Coordinates of C-alpha atoms in Angstrom, one line a residue:
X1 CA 78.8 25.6 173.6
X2 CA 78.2 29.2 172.3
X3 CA 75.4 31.0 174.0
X4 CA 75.4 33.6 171.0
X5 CA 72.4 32.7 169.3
X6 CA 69.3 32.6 169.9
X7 CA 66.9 30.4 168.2
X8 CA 62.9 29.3 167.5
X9 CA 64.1 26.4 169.3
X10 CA 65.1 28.5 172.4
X11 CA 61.9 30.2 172.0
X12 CA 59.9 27.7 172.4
X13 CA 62.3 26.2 175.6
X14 CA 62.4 28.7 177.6
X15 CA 59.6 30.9 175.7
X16 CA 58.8 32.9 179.2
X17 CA 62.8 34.1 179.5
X18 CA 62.5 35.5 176.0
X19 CA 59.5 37.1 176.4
X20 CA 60.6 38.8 179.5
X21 CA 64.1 39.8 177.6
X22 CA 64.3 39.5 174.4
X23 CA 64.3 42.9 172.6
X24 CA 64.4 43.3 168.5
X25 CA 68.0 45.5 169.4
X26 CA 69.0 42.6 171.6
X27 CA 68.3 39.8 169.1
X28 CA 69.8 42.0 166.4
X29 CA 72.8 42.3 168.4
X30 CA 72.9 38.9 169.4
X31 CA 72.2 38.1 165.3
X32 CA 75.8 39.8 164.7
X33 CA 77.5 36.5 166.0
X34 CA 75.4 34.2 164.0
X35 CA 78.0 32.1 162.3
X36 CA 78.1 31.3 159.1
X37 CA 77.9 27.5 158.6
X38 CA 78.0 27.7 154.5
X39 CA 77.7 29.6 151.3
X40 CA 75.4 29.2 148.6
X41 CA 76.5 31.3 145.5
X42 CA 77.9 33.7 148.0
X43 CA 74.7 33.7 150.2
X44 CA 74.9 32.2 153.6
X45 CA 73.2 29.9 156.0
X46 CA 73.7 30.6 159.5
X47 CA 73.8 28.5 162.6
X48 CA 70.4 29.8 163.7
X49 CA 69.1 28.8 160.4
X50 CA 70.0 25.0 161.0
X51 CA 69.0 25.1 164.4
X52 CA 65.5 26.6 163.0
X53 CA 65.0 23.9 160.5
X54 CA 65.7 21.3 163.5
X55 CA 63.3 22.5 165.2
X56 CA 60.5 22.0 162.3
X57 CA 62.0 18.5 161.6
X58 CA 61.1 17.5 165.2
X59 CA 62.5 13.9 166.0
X60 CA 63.3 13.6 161.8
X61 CA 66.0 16.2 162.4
X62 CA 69.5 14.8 161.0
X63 CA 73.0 15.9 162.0
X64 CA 74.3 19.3 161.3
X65 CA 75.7 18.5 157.9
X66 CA 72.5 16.6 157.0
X67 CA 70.5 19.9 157.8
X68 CA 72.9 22.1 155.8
X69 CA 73.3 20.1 152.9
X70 CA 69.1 20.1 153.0
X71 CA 69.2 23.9 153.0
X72 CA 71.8 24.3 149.9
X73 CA 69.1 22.1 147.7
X74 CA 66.3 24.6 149.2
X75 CA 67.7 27.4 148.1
X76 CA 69.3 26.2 144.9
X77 CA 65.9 25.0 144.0
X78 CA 64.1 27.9 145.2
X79 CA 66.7 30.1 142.8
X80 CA 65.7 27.9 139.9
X81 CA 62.3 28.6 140.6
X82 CA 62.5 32.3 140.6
X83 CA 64.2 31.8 137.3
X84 CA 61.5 30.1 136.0
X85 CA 59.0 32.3 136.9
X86 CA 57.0 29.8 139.8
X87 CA 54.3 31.3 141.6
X88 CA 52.9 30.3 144.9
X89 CA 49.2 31.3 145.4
X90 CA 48.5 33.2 148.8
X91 CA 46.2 30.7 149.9
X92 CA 48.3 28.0 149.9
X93 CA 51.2 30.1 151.8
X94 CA 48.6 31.4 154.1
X95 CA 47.7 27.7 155.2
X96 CA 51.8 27.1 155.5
X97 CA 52.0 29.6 157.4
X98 CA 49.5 28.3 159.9
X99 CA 51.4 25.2 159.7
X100 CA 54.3 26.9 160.3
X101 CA 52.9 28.6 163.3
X102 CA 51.5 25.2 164.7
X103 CA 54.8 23.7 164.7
X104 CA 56.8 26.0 166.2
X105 CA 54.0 26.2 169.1
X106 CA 51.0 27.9 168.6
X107 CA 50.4 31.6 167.4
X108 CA 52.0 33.7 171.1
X109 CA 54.7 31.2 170.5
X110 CA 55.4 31.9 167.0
X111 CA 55.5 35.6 167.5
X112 CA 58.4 35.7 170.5
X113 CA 59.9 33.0 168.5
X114 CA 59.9 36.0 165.7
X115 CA 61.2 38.1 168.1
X116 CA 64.1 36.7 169.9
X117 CA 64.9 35.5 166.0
X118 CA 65.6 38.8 165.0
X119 CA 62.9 38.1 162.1
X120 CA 59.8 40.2 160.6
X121 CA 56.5 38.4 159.7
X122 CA 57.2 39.3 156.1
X123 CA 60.8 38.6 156.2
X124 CA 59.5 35.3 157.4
X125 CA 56.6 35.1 155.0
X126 CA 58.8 35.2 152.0
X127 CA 61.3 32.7 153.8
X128 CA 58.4 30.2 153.7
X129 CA 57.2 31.3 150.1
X130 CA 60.7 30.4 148.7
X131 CA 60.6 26.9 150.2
X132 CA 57.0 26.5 148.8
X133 CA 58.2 27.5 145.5
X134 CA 60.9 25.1 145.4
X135 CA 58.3 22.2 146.4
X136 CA 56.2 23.5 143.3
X137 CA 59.4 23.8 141.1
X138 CA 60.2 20.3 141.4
X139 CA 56.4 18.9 141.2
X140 CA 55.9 20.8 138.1
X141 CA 59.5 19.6 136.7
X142 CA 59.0 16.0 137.4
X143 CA 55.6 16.0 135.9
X144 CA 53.2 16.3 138.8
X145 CA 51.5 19.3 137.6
X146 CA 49.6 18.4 134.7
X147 CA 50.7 20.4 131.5
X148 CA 53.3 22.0 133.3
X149 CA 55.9 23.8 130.4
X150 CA 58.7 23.2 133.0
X151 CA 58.1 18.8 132.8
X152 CA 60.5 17.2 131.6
X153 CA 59.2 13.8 129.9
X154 CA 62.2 12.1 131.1
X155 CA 61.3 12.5 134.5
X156 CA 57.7 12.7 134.2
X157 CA 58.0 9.0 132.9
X158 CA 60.0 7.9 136.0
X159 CA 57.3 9.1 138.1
X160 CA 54.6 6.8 136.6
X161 CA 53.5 3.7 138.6
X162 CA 52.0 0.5 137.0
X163 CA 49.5 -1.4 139.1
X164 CA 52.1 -4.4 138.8
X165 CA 54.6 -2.5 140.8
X166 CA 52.1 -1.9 143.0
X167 CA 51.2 -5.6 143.5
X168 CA 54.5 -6.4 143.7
X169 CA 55.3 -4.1 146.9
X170 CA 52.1 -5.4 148.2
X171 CA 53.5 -9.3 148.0
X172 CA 57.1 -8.4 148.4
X173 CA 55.7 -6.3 151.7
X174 CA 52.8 -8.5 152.6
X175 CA 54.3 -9.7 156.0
X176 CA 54.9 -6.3 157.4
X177 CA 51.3 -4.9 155.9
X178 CA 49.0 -4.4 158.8
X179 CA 46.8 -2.1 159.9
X180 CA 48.9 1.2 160.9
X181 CA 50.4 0.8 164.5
X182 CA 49.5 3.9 166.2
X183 CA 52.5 4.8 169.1
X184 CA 51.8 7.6 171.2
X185 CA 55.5 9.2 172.8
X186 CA 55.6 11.6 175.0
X187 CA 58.7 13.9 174.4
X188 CA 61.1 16.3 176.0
X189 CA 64.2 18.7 174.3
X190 CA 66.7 20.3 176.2
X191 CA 69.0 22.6 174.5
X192 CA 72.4 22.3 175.5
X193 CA 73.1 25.8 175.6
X194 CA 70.7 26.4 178.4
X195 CA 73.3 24.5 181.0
X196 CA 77.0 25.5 181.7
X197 CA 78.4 22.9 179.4
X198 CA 77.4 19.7 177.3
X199 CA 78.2 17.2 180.3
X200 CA 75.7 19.7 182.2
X201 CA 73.2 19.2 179.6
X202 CA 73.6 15.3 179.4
X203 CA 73.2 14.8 183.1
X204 CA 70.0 17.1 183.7
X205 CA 68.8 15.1 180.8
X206 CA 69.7 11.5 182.6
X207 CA 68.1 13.5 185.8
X208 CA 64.7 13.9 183.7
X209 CA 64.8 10.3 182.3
X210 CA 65.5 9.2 186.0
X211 CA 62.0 10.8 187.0
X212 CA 60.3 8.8 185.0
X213 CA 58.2 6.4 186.9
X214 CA 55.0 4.6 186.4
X215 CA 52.6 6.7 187.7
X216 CA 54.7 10.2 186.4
X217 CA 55.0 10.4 182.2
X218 CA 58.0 12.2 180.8
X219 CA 55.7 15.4 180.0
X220 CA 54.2 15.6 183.6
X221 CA 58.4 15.1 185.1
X222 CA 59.8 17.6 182.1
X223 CA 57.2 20.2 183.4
X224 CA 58.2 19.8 187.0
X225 CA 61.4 20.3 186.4
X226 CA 60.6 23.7 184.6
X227 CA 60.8 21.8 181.0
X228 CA 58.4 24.0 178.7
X229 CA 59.2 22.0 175.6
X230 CA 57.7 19.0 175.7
X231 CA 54.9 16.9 174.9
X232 CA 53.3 13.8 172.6
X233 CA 54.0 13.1 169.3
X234 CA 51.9 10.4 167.8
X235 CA 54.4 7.9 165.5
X236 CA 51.9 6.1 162.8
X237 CA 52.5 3.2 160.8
X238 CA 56.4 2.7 161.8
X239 CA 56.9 5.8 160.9
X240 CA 60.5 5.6 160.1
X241 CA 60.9 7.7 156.5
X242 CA 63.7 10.8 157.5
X243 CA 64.1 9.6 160.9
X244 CA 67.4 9.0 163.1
X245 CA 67.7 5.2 163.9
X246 CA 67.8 5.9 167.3
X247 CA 64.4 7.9 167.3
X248 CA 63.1 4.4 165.4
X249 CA 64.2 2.6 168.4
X250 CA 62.9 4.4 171.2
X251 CA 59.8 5.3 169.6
X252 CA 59.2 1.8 168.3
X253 CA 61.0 -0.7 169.5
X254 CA 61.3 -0.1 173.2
X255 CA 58.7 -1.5 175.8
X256 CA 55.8 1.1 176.7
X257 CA 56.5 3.1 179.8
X258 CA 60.5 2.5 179.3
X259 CA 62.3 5.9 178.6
X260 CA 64.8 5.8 176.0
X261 CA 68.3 7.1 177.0
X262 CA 69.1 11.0 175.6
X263 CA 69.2 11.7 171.8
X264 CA 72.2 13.4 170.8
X265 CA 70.9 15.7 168.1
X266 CA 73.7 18.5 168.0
X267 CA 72.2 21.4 169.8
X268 CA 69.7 20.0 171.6
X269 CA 69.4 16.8 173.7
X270 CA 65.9 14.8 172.7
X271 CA 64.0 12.3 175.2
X272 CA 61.0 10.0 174.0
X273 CA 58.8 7.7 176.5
X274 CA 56.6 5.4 174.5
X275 CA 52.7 5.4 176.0
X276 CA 50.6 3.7 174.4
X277 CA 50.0 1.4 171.0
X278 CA 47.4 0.4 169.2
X279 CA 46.2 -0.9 165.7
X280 CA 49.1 -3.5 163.8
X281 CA 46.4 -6.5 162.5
X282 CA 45.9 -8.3 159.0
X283 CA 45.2 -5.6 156.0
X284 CA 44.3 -6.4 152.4
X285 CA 45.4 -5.4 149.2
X286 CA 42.4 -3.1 148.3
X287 CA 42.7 -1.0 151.6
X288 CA 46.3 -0.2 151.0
X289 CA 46.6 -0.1 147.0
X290 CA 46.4 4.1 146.7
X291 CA 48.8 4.2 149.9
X292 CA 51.5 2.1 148.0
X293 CA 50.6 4.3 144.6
X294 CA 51.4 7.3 146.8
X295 CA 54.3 5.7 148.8
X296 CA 56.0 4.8 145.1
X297 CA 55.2 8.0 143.8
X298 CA 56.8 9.4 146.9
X299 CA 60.1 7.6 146.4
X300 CA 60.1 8.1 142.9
X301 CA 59.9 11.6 143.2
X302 CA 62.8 11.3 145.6
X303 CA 65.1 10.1 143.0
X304 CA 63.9 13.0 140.0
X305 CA 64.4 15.5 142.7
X306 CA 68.2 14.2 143.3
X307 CA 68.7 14.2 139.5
X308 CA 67.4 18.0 139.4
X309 CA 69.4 18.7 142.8
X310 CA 72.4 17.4 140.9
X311 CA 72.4 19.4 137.8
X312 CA 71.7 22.6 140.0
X313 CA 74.9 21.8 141.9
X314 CA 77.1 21.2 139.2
X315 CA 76.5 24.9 138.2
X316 CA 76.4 25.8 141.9
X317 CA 79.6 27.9 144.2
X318 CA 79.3 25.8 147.9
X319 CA 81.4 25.9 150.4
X320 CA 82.3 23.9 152.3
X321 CA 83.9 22.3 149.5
X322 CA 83.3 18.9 150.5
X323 CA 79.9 19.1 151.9
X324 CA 78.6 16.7 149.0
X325 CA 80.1 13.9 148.1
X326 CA 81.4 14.1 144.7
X327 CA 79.0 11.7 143.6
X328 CA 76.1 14.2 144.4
X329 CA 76.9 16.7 141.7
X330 CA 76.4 15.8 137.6
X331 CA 80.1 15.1 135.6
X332 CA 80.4 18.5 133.3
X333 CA 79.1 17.2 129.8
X334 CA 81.2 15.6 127.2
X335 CA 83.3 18.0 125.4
X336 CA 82.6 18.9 121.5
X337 CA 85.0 17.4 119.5
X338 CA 84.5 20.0 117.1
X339 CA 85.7 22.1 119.8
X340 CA 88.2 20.3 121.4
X341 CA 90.6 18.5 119.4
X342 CA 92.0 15.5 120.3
X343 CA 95.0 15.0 123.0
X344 CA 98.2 15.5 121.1
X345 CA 96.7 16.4 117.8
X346 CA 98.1 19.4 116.0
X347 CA 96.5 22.6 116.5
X348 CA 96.2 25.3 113.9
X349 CA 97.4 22.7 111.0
X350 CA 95.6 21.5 108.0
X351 CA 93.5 24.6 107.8

């Protein structure tokens, strides 16, 4: 496992190694090594940049290729966006930004994370206004911004939901509605590249779920062990959109106070401990009806922003080659048969 480089995720770890040394030279050196995971139209996305975008997915992080192929539509988007001429208003990226900050664990932490990331606060600004722009590129193409001269009515009808549709996810899912289960899981990450090798990792991992007992939480036996990221993430309604089926099951499916066995997710090895549930009783139609309108709305702008996504990368240079399936990109467009003349016909006769 490469030591090389030096992540937000590593930051936030082991946030009082970096901040006693890291140096901007160090992380610029360190930066050197980054390697380069794939191209987009000749630009690059680096290993640190997946492992970034982990780290802000939390326990909805994917596999490595799951990340990267995310990161291609980004940017593709984000390009058609620029093209277009989309705007993002300050006061929205300002109030990303704080999310951003908040996720990555808490203003000191987002700074070193900066740091030891070889990153400005503008370089990282406009890194976060791209992604915004894409968001708003796609909303205003699939018709969610009213009067928007980049909808396209195709789309824009595929997003609209009927109140049958609505009643009929209500029946089809009246079983399962109940008032939102609430989980509370405690968490703890250990990056693999902090231990001598992967079977390192795995074992001070099995160590950490081993201290687990029920008077001592994961958080309280992470932090004895010198464990800095870790804490409780709070799972509502089966929250199960964009998560790995094994973060499903330990967060929801296995008996409070039971820690679920390590998480495998590439870089980093993840540990959940379910504490406490509430809520899951009888709801009725009228107390869910704008959740389902916003849940369908939600999927349906899902499958307009794979339609977009595949038209950009039909026009698109990726590499790896085969990092999309060949499904994922738009056939080129039926030839002109003014054009092209037929197979076998005679060219250059008859005029």
């Amino acid at each position: 496992m490469s030591r090389a480089v030096v992540t937000f995720a590593i930051a936030i770890v082991v946030g009082a190694v970096v901040a006693a040394t890291a140096s901007l030279a160090s992380a610029q050196e360190r930066k050197r090594y980054d390697a380069v995971l794939a191209t987009v139209n000749g630009a690059a996305i680096t290993e640190s940049e997946v492992d970034e975008f982990a780290q802000i997915l939390g326990p909805s992080a994917g596999p490595t290729d799951a990340i990267l192929r995310e990161l291609v539509l980004t940017r593709l988007e984000a390009d058609a966006a620029a093209e277009a001429g989309v705007k993002v208003p300050d006061d929205v990226l300002n109030d990303e930004m704080g999310r951003r900050a908040a996720a990555l664990g808490g203003a000191e932490a987002y700074k070193k994370a900066l740091v030891a990331f070889g990153r400005s606060a503008e370089q990282d600004r406009e890194f976060v206004r791209k992604r915004l722009a894409a968001r708003a590129w796609i909303d205003a193409t699939v018709g969610l911004v009213p009067n928007s001269p980049l909808m396209r009515p195709d789309l824009a009808r595929s997003m609209r939901v009927t109140p049958d549709e609505v009643r009929a996810f209500f029946d089809a899912n009246r079983e399962a509605m109940q008032t939102a289960k609430v989980r509370t899981v405690a968490y703890a990450v250990l990056h693999e590249g902090d231990y001598a090798n992967d079977a390192a990792a795995r074992s001070a991992a099995l160590a950490l779920r081993s201290a687990v007992t029920p008077t001592t939480d994961l958080v309280a036996a992470a932090k004895a062990a010198g464990i800095e990221r870790c804490g409780t993430w709070t799972f509502r309604g089966n929250d199960t959109l964009g998560l790995r089926v094994e973060v499903v099951r330990a967060a929801w499916e296995l008996p409070l106070g039971v820690a679920a066995e390590p998480i495998d997710q590439g870089k980093t090895l993840l540990l959940l401990h379910p504490l406490a549930e509430d809520g899951g009783g009888a709801i009725a139609f009228d107390d869910v009806q704008s959740a389902i309108e916003r849940h369908l709305i939600a999927e349906k702008r899902t499958a307009a922003r794979a339609t977009l996504d595949r038209a950009l990368l039909r026009r698109a240079t990726v590499h790896p080659q085969d990092l999309f399936p060949a499904e994922s990109a738009e056939p080129a467009p039926p030839a002109d048969p003014a054009a092209d003349p037929a197979p076998g016909a005679p060219v250059g006769e008859g005029s």
